[in-house]
PDB file of C-alpha atoms in Angstrom:
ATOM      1  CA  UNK A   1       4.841   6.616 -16.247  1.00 65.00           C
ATOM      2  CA  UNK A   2       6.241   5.379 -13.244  1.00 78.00           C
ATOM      3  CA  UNK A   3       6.179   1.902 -12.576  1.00 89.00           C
ATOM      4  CA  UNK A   4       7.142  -0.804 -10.139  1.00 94.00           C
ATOM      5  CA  UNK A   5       7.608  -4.508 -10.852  1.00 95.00           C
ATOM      6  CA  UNK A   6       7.774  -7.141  -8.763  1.00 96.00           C
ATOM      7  CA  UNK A   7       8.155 -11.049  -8.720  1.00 96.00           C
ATOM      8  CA  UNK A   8       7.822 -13.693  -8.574  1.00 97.00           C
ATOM      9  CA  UNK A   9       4.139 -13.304  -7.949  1.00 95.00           C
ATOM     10  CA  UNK A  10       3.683 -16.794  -5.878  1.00 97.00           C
ATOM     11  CA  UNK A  11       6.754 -18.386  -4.275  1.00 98.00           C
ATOM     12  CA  UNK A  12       6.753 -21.462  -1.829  1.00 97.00           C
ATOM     13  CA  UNK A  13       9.687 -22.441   0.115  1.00 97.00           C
ATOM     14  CA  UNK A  14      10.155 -25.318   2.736  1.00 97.00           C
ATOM     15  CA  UNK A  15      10.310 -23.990   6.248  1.00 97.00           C
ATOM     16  CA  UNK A  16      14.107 -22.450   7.078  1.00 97.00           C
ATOM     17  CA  UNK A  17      15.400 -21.947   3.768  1.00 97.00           C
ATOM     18  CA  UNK A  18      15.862 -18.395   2.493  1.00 97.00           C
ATOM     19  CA  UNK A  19      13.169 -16.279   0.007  1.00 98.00           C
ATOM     20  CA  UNK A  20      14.115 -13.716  -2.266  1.00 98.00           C
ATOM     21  CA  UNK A  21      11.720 -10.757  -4.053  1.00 98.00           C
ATOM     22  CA  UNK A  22      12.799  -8.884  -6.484  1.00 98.00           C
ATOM     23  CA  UNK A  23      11.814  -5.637  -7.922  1.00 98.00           C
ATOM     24  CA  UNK A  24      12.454  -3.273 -10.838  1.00 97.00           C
ATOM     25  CA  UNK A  25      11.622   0.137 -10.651  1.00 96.00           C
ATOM     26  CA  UNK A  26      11.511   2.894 -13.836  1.00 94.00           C
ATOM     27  CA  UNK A  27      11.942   6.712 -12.069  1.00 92.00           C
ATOM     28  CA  UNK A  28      15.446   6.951 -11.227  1.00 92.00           C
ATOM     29  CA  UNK A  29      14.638   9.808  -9.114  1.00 91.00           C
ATOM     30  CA  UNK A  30      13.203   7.406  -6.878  1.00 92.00           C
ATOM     31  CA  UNK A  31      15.070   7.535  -3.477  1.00 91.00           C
ATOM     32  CA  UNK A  32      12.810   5.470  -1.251  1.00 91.00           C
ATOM     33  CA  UNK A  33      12.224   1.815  -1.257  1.00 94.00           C
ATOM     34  CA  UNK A  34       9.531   0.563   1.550  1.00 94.00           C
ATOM     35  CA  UNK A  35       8.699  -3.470   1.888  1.00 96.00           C
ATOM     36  CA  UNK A  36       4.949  -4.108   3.575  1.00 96.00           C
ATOM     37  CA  UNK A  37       4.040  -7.482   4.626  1.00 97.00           C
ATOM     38  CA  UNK A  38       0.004  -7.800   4.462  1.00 96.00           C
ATOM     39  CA  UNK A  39      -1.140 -11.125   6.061  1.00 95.00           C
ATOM     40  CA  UNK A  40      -4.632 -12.608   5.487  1.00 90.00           C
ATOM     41  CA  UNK A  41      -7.382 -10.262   6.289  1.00 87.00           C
ATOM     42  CA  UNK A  42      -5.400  -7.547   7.662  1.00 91.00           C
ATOM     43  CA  UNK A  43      -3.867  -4.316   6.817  1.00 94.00           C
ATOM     44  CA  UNK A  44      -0.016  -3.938   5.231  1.00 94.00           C
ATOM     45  CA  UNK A  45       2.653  -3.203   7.390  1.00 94.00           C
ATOM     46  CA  UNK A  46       6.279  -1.527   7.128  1.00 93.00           C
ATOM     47  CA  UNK A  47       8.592  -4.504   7.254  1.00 96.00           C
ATOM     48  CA  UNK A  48      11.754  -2.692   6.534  1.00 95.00           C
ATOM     49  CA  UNK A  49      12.992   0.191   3.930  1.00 93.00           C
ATOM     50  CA  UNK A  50      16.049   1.531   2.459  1.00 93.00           C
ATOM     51  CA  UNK A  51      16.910   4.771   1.139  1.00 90.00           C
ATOM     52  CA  UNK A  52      18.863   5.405  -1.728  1.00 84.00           C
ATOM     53  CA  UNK A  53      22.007   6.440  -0.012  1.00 84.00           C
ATOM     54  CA  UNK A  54      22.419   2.673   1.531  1.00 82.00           C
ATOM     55  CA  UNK A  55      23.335  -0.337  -0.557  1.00 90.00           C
ATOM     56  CA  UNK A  56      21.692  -2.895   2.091  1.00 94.00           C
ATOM     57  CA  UNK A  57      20.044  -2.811   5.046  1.00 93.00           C
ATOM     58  CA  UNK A  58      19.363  -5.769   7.305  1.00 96.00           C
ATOM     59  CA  UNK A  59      17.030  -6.716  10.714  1.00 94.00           C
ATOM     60  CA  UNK A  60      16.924  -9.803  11.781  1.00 95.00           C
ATOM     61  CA  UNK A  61      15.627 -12.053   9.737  1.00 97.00           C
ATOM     62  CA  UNK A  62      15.375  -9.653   6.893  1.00 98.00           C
ATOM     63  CA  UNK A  63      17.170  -7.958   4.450  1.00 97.00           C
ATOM     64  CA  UNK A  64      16.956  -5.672   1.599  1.00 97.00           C
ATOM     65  CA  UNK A  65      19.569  -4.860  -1.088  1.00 97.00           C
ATOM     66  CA  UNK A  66      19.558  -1.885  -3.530  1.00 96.00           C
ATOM     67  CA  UNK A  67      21.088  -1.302  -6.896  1.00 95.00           C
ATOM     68  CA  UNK A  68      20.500   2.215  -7.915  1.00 93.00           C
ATOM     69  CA  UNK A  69      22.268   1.932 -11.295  1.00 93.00           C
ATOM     70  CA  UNK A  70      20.162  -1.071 -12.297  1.00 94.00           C
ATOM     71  CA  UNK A  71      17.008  -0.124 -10.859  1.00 95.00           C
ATOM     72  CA  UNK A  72      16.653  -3.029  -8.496  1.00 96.00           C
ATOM     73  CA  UNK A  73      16.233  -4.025  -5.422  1.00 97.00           C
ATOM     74  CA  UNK A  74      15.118  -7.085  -2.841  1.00 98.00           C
ATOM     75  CA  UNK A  75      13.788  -8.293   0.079  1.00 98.00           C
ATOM     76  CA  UNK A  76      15.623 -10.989   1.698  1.00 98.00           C
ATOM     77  CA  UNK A  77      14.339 -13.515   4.289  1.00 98.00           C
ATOM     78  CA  UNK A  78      16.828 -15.991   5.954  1.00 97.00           C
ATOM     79  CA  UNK A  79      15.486 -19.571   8.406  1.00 97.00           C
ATOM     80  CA  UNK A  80      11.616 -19.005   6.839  1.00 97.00           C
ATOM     81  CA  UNK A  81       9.134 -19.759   9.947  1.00 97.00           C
ATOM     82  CA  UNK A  82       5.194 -20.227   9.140  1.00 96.00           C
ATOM     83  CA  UNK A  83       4.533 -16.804  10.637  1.00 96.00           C
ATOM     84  CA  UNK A  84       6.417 -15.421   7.478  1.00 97.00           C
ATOM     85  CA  UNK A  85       3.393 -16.482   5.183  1.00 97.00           C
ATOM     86  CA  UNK A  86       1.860 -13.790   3.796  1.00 97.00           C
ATOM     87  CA  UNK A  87       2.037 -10.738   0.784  1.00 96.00           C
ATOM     88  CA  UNK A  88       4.809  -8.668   0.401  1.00 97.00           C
ATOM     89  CA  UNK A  89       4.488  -5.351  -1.196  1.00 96.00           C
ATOM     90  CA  UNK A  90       7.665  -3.381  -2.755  1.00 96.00           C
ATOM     91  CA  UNK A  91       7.299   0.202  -3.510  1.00 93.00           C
ATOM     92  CA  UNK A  92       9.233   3.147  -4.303  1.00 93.00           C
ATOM     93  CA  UNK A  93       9.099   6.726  -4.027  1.00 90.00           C
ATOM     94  CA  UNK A  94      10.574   9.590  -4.772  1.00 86.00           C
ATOM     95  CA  UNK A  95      10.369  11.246  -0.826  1.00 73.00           C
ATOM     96  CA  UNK A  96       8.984   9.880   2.038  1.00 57.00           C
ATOM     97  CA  UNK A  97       5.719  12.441   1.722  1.00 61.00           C
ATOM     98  CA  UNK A  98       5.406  11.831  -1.943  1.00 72.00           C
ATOM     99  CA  UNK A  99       3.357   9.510  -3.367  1.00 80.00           C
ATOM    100  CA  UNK A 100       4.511   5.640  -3.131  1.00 86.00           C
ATOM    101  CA  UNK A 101       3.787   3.063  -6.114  1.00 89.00           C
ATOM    102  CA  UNK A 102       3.629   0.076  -5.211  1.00 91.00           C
ATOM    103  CA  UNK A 103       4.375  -3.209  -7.497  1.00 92.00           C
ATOM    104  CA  UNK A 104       1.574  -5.884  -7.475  1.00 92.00           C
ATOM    105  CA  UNK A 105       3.153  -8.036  -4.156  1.00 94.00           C
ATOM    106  CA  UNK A 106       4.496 -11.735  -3.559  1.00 96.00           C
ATOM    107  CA  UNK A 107       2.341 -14.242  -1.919  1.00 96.00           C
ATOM    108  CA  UNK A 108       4.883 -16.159   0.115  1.00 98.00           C
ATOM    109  CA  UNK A 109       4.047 -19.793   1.227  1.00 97.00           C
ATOM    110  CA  UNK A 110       5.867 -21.432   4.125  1.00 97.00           C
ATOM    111  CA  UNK A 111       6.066 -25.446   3.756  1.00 94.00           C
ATOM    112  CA  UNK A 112       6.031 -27.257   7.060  1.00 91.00           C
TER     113      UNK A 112
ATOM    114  CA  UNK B   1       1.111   4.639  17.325  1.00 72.00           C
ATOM    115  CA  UNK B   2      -0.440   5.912  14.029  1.00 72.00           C
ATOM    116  CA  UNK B   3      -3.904   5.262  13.972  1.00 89.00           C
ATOM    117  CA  UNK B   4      -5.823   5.220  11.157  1.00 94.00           C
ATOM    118  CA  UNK B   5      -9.612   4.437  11.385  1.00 95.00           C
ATOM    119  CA  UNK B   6     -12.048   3.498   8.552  1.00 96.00           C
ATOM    120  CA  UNK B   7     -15.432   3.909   8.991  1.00 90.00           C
ATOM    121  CA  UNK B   8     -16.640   0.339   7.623  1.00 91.00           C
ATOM    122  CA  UNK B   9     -15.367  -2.903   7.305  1.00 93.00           C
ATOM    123  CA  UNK B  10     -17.909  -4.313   4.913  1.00 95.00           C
ATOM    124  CA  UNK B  11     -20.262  -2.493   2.825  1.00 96.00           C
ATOM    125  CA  UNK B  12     -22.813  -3.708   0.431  1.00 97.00           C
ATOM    126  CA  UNK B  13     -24.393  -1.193  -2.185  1.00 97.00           C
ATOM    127  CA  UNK B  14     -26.798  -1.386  -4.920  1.00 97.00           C
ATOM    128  CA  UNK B  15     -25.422  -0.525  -8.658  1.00 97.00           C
ATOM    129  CA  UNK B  16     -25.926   3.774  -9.108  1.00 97.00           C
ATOM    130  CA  UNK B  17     -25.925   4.485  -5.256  1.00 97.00           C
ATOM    131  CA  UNK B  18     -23.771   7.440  -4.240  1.00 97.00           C
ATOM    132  CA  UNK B  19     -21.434   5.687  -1.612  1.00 97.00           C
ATOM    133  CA  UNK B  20     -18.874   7.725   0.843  1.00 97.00           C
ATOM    134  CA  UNK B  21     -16.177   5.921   2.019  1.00 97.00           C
ATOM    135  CA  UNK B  22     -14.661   7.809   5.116  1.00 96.00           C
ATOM    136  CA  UNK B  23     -10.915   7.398   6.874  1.00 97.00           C
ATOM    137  CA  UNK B  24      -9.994   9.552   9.812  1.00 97.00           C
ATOM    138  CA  UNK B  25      -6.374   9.805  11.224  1.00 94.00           C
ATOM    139  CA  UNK B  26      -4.515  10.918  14.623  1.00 92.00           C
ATOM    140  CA  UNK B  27      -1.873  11.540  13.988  1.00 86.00           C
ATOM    141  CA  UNK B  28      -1.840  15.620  12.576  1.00 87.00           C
ATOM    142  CA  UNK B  29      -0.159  14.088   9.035  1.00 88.00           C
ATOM    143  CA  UNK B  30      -0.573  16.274   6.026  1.00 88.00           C
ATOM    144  CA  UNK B  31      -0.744  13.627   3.642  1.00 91.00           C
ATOM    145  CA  UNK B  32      -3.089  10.776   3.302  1.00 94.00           C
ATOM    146  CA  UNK B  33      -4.181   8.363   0.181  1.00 95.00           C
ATOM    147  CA  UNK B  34      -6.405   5.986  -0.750  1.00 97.00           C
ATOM    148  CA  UNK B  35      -6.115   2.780  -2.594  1.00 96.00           C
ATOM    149  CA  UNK B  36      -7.808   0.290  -4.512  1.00 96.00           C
ATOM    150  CA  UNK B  37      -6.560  -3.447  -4.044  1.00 94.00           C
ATOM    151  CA  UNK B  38      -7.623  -6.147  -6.080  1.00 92.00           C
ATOM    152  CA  UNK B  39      -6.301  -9.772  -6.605  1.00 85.00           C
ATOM    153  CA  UNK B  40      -3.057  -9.895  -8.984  1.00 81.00           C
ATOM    154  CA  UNK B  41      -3.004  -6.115  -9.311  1.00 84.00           C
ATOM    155  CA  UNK B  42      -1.360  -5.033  -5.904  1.00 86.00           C
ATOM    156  CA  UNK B  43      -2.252  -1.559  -4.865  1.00 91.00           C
ATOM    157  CA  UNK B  44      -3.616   1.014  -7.254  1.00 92.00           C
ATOM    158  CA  UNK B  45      -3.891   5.089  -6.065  1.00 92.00           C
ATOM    159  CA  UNK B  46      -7.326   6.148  -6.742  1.00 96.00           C
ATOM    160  CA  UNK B  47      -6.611   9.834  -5.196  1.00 96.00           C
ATOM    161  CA  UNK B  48      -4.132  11.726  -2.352  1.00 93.00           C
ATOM    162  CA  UNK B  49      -3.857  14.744  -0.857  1.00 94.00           C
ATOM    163  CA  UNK B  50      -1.514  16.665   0.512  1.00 89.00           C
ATOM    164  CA  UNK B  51      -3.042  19.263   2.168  1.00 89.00           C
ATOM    165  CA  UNK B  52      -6.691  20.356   3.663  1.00 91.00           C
ATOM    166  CA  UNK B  53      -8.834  21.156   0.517  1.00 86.00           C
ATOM    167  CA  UNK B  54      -5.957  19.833  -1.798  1.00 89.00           C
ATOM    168  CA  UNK B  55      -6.145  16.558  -3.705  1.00 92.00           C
ATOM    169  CA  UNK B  56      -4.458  15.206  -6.998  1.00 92.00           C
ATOM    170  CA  UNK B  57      -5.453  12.439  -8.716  1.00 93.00           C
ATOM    171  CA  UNK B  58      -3.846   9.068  -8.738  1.00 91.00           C
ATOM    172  CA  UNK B  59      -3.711   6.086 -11.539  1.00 89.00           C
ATOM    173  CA  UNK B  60      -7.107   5.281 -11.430  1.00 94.00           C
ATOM    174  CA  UNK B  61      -9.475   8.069 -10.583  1.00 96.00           C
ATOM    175  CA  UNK B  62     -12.411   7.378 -13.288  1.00 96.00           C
ATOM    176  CA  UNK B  63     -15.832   6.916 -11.429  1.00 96.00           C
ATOM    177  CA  UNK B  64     -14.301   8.384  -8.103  1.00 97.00           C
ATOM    178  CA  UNK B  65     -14.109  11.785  -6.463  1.00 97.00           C
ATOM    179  CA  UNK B  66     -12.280  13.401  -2.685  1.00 97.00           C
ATOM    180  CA  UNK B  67     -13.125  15.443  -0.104  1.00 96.00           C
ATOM    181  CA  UNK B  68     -10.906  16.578   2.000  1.00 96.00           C
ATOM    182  CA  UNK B  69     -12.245  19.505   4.708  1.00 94.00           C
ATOM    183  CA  UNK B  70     -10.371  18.982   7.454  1.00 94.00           C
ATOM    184  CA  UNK B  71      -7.156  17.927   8.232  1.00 93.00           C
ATOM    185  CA  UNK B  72      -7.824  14.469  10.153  1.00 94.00           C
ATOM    186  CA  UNK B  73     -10.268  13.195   7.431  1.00 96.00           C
ATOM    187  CA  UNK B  74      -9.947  11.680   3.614  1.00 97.00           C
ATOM    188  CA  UNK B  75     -13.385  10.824   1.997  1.00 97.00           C
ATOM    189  CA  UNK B  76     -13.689   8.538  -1.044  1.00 97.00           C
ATOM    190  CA  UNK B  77     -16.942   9.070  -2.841  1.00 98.00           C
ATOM    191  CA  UNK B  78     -18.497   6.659  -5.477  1.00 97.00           C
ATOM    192  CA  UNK B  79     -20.480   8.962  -7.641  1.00 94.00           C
ATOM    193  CA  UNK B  80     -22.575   6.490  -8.965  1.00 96.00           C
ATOM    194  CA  UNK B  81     -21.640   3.009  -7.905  1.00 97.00           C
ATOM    195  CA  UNK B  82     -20.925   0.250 -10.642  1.00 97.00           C
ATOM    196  CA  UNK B  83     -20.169  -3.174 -10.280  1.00 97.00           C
ATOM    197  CA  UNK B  84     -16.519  -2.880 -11.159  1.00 96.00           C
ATOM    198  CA  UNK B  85     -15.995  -0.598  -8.293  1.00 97.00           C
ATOM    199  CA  UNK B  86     -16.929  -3.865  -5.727  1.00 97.00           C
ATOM    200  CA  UNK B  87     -13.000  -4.024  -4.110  1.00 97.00           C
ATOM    201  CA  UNK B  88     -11.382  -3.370  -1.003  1.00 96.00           C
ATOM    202  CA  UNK B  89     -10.573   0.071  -0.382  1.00 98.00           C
ATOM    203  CA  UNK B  90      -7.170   0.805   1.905  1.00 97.00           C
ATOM    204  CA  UNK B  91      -6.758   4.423   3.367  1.00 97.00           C
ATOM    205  CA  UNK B  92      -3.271   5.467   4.255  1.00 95.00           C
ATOM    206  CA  UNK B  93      -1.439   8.022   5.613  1.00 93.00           C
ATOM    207  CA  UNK B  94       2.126   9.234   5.607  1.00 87.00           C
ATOM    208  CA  UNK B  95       4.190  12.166   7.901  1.00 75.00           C
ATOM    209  CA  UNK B  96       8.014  11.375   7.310  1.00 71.00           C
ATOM    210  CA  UNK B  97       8.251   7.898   6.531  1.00 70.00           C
ATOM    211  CA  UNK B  98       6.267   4.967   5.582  1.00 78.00           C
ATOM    212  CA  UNK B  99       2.543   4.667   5.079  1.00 86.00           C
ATOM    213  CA  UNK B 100       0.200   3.633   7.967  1.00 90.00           C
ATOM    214  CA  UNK B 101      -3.215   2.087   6.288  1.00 94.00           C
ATOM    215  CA  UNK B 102      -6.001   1.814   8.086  1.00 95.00           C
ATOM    216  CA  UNK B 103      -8.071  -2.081   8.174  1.00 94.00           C
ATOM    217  CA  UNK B 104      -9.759  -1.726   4.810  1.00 95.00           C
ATOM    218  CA  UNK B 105     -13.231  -1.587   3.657  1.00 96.00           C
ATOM    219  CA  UNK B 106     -14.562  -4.431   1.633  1.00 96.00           C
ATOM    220  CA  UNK B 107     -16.993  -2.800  -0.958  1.00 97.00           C
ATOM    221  CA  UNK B 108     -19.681  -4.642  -2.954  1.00 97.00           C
ATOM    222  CA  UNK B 109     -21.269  -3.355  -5.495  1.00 97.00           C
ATOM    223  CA  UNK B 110     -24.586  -5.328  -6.019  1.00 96.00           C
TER     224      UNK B 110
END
């Protein structure tokens, strides 16, 4: 069935270095690719997406990068700050009203 | 801004109960989900639904059932609550893009 991977499943970085998730999907029909970022105690939230007709998209801070052939993409985030602790969700779907699967999220640490 | 309301935050129930989890939305979206999250296992679709009095089951449906009478509202309903149904619950719903959840409900299952 359809699946989503996702690591690394804990990551830690020092405070303004860069953090990379990765994720492996299985349905190559899949054409939609949504990040969430869920802090402690609170609901996820879009971060940024990319649909399969764009190799990268980037805001700010963040960026994600798709490889349709390999099934892959990531999330990057450049100059870490504390705020950016918290778990980050990949998903993909095949349409943005069909249902998403997510893979089982990143808990990103931020070292002072 | 999509708004999507939950009815509890924390619930405690005892083992058998019927429970009915309830998530209302404002935003006129057709589709709307509901999800199971538990530690190490990300986000696991119980049920969604597409449409009023539509509904198709998700990757873990066993012990669960939807309702789904009106438009605005998705109900989750524990048939007979067991103790490996204490989790938190995320509703969510979807027009053209992304998922809005709503806050959660932390379910436990005494």
């Amino acid at each position: 069935g359809e699946n989503v991977e996702q690591h690394p499943s804990t990551l830690s970085v020092q405070e303004g270095d860069s953090a990379v998730i990765k994720c492996t999907y299985s349905d190559s029909a899949s054409n939609y690719f949504p990040w969430y970022k869920q802090e402690l105690g609170k609901r996820p939230q879009l971060i940024i997406d990319i649909r399969s007709n764009v190799g990268e998209k980037k805001d700010q801070r963040i960026a994600v990068t798709l490889n349709k052939t390999a099934k892959h993409f990531s999330l990057h985030i450049t100059e870490t700050q504390p705020e950016d602790s918290a778990v980050y969700f990949c998903a993909a779907s095949k349409g943005s009203a069909s249902k998403i699967i997510f893979g089982s999220g990143t808990r990103l640490s931020i070292r002072p | 801004d999509v708004k999507v309301t939950q009815s509890s935050r924390y619930l405690v129930k005892r083992t058998g109960e019927k429970v009915f989890l309830e998530c209302v939305q404002d935003m006129d979206h057709e589709n709307m989900f509901w999800y199971r999250q538990d530690p190490g296992l990300g986000l696991r679709l119980i049920y969604f639904s597409y449409d009023v009095k539509m509904k198709e089951k998700g990757d873990i449906p066993e012990g669960y059932s939807v309702s789904r009478e009106k438009k605005e509202r998705f109900s989750l309903i524990l048939e007979s609550a067991s103790t490996n149904q204490t989790s938190m619950y995320l509703c969510a719903t979807t027009g053209t893009g992304a998922q809005h959840f709503g806050d959660g409900t932390r379910l436990s299952i005494l």
